[in-house]
Short mmCIF file of N, CA and C in Angstrom, two decimals:
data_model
loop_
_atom_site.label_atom_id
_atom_site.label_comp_id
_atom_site.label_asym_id
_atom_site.label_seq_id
_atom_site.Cartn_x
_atom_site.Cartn_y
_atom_site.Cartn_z
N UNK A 20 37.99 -37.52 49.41
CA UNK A 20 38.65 -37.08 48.20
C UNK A 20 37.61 -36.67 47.18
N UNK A 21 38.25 -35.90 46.48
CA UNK A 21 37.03 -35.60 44.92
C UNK A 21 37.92 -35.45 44.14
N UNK A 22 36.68 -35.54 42.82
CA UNK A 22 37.27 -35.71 41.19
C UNK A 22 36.87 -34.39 40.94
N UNK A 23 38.22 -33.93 40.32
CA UNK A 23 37.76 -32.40 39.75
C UNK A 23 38.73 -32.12 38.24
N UNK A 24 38.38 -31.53 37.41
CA UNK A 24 38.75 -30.95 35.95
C UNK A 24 38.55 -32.33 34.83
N UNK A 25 38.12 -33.17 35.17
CA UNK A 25 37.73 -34.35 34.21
C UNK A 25 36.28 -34.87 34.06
N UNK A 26 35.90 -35.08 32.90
CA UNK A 26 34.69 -35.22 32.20
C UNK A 26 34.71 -36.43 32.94
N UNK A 27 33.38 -37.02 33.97
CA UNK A 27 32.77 -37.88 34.58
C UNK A 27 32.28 -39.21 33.57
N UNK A 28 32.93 -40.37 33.85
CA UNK A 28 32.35 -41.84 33.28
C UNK A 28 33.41 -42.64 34.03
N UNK A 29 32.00 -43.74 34.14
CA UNK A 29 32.59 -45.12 34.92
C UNK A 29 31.77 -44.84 36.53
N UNK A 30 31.92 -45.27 37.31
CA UNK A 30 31.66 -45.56 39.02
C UNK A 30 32.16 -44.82 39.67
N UNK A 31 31.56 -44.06 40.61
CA UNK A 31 31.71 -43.09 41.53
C UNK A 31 31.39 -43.46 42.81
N UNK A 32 31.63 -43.45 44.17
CA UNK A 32 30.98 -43.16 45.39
C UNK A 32 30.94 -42.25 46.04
N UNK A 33 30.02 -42.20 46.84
CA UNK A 33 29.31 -41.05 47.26
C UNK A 33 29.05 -41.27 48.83
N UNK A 34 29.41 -40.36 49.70
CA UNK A 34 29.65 -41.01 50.94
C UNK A 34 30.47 -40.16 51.92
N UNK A 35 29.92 -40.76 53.52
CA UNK A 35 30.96 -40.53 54.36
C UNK A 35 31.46 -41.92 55.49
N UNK A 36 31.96 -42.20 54.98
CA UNK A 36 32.65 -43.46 55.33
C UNK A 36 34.20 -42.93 55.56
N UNK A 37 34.54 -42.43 54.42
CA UNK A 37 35.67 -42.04 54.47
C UNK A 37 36.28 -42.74 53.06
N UNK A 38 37.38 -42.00 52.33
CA UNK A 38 37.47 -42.61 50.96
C UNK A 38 36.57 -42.40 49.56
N UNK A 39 35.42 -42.10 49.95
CA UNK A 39 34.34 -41.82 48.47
C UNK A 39 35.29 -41.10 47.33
N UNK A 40 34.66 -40.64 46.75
CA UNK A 40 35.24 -39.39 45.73
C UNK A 40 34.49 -38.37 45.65
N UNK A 41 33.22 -38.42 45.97
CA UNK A 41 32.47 -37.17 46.75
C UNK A 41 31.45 -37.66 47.83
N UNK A 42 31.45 -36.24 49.03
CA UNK A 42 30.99 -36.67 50.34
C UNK A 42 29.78 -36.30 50.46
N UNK A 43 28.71 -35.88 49.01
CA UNK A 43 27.34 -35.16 49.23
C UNK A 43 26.77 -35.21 47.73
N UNK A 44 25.66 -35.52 47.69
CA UNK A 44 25.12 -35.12 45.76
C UNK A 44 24.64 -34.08 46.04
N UNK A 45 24.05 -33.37 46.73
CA UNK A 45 23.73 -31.58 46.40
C UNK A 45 24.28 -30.42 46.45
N UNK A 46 25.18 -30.95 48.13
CA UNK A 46 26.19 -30.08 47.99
C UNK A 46 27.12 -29.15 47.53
N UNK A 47 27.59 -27.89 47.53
CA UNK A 47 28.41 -27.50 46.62
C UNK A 47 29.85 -28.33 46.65
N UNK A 48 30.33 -28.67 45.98
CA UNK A 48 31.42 -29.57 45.64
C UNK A 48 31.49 -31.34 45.86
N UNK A 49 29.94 -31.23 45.91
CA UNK A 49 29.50 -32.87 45.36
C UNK A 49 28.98 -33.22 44.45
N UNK A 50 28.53 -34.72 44.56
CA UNK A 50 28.79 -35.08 42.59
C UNK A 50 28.37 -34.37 42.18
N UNK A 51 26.97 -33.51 42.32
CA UNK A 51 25.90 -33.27 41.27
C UNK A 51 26.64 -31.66 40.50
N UNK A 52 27.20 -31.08 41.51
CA UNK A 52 28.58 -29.91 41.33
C UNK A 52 29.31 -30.17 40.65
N UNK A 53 30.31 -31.77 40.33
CA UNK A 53 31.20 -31.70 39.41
C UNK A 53 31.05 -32.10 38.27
N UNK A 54 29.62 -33.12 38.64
CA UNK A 54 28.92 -33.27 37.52
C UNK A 54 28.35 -32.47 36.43
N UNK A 55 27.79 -31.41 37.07
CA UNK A 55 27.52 -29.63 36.28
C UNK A 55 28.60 -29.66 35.86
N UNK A 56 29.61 -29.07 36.36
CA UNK A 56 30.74 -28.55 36.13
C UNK A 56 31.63 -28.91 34.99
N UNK A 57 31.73 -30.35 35.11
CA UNK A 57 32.95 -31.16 34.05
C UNK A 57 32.39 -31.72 33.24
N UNK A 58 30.71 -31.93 33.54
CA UNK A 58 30.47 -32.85 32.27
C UNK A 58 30.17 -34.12 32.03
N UNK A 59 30.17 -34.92 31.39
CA UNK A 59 30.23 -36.67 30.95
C UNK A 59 31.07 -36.47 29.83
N UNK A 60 31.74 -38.03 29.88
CA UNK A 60 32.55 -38.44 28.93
C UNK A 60 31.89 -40.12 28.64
N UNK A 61 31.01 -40.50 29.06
CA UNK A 61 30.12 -41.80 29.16
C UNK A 61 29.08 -42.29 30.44
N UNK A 62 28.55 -43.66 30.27
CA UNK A 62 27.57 -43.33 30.88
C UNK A 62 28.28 -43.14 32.56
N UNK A 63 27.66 -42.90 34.02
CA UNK A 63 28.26 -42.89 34.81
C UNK A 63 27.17 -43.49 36.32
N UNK A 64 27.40 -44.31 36.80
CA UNK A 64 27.19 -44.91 38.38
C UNK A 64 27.61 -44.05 39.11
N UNK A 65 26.72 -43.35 40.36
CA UNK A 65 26.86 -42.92 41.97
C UNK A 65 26.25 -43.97 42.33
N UNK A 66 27.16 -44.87 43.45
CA UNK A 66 26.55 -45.28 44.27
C UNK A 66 26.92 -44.76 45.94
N UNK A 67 26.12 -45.09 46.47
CA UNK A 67 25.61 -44.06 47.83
C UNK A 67 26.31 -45.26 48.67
N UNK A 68 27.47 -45.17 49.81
CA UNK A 68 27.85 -45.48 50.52
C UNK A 68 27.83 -45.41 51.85
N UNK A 69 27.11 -44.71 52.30
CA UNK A 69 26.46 -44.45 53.45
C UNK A 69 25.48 -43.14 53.68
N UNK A 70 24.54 -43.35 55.06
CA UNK A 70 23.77 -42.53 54.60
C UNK A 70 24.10 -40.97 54.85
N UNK A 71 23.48 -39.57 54.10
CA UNK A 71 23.49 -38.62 53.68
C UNK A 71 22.70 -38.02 54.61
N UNK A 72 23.03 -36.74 55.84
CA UNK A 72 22.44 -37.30 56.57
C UNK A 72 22.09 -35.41 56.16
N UNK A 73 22.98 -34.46 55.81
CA UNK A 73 23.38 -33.01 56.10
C UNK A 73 23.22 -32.66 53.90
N UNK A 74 22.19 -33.32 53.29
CA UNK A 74 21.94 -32.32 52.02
C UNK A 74 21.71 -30.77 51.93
N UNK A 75 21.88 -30.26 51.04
CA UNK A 75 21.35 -28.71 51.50
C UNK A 75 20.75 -28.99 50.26
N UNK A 76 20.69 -29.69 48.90
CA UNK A 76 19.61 -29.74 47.73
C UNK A 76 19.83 -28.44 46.74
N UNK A 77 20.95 -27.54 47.15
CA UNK A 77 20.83 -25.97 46.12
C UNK A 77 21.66 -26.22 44.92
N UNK A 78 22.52 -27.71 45.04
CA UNK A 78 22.50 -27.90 43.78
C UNK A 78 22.06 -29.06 43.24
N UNK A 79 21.53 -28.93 41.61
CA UNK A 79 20.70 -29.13 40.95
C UNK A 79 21.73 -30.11 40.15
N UNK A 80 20.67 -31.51 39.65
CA UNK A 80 21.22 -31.79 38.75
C UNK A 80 20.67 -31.68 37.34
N UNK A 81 21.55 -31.27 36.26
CA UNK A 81 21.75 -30.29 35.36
C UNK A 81 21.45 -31.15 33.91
N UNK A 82 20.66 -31.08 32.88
CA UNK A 82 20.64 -31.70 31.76
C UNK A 82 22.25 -31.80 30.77
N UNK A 83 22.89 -32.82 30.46
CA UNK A 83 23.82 -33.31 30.29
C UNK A 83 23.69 -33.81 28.70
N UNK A 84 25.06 -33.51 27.75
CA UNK A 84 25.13 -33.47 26.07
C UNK A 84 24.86 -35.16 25.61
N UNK A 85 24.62 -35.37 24.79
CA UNK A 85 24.83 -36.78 24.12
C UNK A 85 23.39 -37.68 25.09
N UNK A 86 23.88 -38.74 25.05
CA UNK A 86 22.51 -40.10 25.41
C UNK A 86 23.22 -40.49 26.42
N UNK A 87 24.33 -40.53 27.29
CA UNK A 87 24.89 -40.76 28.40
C UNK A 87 23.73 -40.94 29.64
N UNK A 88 23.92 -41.91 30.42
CA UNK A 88 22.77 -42.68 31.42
C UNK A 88 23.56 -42.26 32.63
N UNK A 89 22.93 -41.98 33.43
CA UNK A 89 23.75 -41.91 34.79
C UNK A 89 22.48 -42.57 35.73
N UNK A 90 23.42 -43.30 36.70
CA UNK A 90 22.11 -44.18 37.87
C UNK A 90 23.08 -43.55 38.93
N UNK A 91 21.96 -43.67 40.19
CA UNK A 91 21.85 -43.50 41.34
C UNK A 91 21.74 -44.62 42.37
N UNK A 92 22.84 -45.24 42.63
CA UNK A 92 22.27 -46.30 43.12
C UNK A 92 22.58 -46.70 44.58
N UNK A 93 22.74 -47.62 45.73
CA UNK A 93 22.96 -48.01 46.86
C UNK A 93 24.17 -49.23 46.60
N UNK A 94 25.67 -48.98 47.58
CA UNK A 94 26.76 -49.67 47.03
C UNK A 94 26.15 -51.27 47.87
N UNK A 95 25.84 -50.82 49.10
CA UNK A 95 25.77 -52.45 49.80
C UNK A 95 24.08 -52.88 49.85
N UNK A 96 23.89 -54.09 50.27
CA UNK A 96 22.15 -53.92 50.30
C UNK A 96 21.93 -53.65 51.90
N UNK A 97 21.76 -52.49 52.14
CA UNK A 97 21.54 -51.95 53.43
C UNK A 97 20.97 -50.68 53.00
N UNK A 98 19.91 -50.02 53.96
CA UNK A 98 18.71 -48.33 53.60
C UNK A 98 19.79 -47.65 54.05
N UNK A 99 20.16 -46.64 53.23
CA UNK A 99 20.71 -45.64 52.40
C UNK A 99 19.89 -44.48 52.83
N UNK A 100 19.34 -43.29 53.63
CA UNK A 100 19.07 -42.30 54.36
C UNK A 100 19.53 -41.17 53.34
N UNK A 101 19.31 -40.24 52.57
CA UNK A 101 19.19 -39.40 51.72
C UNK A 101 18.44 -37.83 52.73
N UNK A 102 19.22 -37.07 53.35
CA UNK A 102 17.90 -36.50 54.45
C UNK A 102 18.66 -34.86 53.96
N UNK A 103 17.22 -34.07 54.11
CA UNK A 103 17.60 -32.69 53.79
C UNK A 103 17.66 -32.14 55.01
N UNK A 104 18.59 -30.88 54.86
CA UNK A 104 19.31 -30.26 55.76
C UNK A 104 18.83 -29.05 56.20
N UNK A 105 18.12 -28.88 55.04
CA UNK A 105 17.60 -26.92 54.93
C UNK A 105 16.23 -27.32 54.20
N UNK A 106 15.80 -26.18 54.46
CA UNK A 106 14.38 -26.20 53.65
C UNK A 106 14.41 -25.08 52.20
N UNK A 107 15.52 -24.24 52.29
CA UNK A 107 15.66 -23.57 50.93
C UNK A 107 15.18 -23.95 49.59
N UNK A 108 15.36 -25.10 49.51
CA UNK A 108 15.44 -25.62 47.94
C UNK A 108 15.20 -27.27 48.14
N UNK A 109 14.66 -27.88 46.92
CA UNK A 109 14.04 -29.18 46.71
C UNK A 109 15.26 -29.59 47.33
N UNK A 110 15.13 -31.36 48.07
CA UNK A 110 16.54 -32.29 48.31
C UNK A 110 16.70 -32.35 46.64
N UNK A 111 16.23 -33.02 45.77
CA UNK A 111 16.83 -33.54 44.71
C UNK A 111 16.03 -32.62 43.32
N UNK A 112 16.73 -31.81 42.71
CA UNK A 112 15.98 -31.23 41.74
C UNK A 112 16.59 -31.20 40.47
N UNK A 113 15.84 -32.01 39.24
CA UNK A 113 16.12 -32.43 38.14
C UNK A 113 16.12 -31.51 37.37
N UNK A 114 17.03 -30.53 36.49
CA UNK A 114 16.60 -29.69 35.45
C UNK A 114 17.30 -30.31 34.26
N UNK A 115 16.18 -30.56 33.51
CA UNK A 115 16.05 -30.86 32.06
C UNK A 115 17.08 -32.19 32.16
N UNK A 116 17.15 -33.22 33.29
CA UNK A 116 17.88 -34.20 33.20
C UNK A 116 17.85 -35.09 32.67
N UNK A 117 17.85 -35.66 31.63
CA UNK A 117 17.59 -37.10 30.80
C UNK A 117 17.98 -38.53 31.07
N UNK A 118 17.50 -39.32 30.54
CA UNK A 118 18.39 -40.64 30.95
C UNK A 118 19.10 -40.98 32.40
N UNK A 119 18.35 -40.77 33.18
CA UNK A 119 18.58 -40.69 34.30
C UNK A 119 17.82 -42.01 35.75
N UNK A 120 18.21 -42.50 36.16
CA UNK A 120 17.61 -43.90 36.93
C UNK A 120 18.14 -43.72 38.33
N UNK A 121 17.57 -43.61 39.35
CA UNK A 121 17.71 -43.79 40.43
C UNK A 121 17.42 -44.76 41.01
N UNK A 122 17.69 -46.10 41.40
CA UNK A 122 17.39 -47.26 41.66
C UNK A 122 17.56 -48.07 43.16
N UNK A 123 16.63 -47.99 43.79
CA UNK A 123 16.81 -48.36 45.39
C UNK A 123 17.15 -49.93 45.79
N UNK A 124 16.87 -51.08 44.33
CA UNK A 124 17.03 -52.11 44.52
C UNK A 124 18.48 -52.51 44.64
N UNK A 125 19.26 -53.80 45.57
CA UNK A 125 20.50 -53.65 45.34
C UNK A 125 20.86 -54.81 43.84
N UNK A 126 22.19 -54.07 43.17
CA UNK A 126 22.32 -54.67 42.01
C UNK A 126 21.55 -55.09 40.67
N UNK A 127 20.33 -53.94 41.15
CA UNK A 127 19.37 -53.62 39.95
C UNK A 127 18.25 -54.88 39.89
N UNK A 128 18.30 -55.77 41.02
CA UNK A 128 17.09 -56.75 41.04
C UNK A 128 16.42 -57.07 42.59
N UNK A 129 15.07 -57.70 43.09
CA UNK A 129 14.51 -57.92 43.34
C UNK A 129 13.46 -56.69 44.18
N UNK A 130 13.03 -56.87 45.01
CA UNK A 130 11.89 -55.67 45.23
C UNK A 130 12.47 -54.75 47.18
N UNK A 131 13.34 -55.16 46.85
CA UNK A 131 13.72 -54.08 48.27
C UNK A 131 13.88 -52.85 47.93
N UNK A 132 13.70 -51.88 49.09
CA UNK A 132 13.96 -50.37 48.76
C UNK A 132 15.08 -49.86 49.71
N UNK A 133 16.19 -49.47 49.04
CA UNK A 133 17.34 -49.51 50.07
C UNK A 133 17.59 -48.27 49.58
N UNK A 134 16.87 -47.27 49.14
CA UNK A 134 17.33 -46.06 49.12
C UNK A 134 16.40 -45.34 49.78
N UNK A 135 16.14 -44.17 50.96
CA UNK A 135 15.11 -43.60 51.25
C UNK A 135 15.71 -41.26 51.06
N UNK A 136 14.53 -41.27 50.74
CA UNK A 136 15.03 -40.20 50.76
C UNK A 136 13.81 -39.03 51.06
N UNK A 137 14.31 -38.09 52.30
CA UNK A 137 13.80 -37.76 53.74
C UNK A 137 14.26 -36.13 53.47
N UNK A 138 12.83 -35.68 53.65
CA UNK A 138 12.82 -34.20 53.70
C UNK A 138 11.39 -33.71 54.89
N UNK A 139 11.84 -32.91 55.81
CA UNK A 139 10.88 -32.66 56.77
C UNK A 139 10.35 -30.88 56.58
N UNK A 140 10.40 -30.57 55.64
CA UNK A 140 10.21 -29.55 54.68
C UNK A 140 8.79 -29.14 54.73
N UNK A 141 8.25 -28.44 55.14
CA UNK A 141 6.31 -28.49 54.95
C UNK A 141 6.18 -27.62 53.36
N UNK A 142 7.23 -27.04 52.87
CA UNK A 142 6.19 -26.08 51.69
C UNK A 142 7.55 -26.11 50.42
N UNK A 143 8.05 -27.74 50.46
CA UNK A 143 9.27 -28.02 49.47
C UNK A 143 8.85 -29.77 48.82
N UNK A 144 8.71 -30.06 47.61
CA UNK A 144 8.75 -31.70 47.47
C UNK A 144 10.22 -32.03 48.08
N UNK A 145 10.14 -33.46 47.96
CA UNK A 145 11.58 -33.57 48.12
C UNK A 145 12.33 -33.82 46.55
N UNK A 146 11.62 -34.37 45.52
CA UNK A 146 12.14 -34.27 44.30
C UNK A 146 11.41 -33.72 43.32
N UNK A 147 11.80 -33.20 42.45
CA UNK A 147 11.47 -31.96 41.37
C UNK A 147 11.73 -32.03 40.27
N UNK A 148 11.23 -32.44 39.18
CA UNK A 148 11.49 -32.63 38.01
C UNK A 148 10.94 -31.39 37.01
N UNK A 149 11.96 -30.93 36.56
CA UNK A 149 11.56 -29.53 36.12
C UNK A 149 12.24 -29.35 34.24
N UNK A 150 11.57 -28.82 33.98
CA UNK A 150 12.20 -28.31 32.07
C UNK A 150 12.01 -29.86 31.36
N UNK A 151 11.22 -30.31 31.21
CA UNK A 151 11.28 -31.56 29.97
C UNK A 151 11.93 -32.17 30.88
N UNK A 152 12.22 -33.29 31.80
CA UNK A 152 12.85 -34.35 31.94
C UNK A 152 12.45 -35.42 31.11
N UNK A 153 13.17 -36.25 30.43
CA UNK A 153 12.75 -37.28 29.75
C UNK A 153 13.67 -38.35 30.13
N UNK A 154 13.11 -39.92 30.17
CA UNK A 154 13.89 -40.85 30.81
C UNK A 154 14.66 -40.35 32.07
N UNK A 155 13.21 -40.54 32.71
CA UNK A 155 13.76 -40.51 34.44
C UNK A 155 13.21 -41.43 34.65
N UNK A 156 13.59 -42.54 35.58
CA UNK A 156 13.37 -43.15 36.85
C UNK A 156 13.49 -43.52 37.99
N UNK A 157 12.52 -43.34 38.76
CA UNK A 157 12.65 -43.66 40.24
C UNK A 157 11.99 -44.82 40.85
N UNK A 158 13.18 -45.59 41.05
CA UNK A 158 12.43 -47.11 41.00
C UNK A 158 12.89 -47.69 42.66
N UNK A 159 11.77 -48.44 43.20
CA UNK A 159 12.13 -49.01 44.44
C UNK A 159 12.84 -48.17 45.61
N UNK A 160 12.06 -46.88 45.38
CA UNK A 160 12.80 -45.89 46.48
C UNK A 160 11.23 -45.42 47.96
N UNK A 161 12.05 -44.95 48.67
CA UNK A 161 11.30 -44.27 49.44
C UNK A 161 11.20 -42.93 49.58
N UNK A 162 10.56 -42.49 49.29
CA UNK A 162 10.08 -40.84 49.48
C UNK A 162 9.32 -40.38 50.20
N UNK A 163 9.76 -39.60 51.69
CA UNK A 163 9.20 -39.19 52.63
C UNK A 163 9.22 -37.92 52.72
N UNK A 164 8.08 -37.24 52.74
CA UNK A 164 7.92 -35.57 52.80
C UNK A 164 6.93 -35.28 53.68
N UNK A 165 7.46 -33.70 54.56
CA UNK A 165 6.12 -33.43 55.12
C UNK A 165 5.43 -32.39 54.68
N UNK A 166 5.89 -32.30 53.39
CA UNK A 166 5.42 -30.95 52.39
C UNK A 166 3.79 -31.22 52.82
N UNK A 167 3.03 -30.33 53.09
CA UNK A 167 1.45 -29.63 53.09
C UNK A 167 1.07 -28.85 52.09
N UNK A 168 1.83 -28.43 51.38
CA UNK A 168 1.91 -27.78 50.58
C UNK A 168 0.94 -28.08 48.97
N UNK A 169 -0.38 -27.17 48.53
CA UNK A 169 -0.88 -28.38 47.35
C UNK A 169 -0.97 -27.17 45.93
N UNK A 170 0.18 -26.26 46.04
CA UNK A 170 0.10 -25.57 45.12
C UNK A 170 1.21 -26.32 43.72
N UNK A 171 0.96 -25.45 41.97
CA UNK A 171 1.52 -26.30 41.44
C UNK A 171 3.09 -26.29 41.45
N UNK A 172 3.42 -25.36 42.12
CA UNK A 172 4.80 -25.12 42.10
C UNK A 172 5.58 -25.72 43.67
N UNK A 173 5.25 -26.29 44.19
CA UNK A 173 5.40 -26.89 45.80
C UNK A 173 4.91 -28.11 46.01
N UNK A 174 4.12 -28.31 45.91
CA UNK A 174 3.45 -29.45 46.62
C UNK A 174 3.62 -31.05 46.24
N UNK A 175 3.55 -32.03 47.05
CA UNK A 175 3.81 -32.97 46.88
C UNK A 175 4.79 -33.36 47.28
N UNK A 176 5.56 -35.08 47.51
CA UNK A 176 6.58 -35.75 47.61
C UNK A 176 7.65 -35.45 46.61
N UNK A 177 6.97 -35.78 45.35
CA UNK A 177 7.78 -36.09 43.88
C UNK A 177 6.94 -34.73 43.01
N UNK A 178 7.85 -33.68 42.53
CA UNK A 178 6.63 -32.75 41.90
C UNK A 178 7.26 -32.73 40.27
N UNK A 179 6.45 -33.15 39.75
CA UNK A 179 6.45 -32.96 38.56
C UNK A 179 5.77 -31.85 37.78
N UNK A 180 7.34 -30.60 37.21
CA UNK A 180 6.21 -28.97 36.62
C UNK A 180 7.10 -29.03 35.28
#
């Protein structure tokens, strides 16, 4: 199922289990899509319900009005697989996103990393922080890239331009 024509706040899942409210964050017509699209109405939770196995990454998540927080998080404490599909475009690419936390620990405490996120990409990071991001974090995650890539617009796991 998905949420569509309403300004996003409160808890979301994200998933194919069956049941989520969206089945992809990059996807066209997953969160990060309706999230563009509709907006915030407060702060808002994705948590990741199983793992993501088919991203395509072409959509972006988008800088958002007001001080509204949105996290990224893992629903059960079990690794969470985040994997890109295509090599077109970054898996996860931040434009001008603020207040923003991606958090691999479960329930926001102790030191496990239950989120991983997997791009076999040679000349793509897998995350991209682009236009001023301010208040981002990426905490207790895994980031696997086979980017080779050491130019400033490419290269790296996590690229910060």
């Amino acid at each position: 199922s998905s949420i569509t024509n309403a300004q996003l706040s409160g808890v979301y899942t994200v998933g194919s289990l069956g049941g989520e409210d969206y089945n992809s964050l990059t996807n066209p017509g997953g969160f990060f899509f309706l999230f563009n699209t509709n907006g915030l109405s407060g702060n808002v939770t994705a948590q990741i319900t199983s793992d993501l196995l088919n991203e395509s990454g072409v959509v972006s998540i988008n800088k958002w009005s007001r001080t509204w927080t949105v996290m990224i998080v893992q629903q059960s404490p079990s690794v969470k697989t985040i994997q890109h599909s295509g090599c077109s475009d970054h898996l996860i690419f931040f434009n001008k996103a603020d207040n923003l936390t991606i958090d691999g620990r479960f329930n926001a405490t102790g030191a496990d990393r239950f989120l991983h996120f997997n791009s076999d990409c040679n000349d793509r990071s897998v995350m991209r922080l682009d236009g001023d991001c301010q208040n981002v974090t990426i905490r207790n995650c895994v980031v696997a890239s086979d980017n080779n890539q050491t130019s400033i617009s490419t290269g790296g796991a996590i690229h910060v331009y």
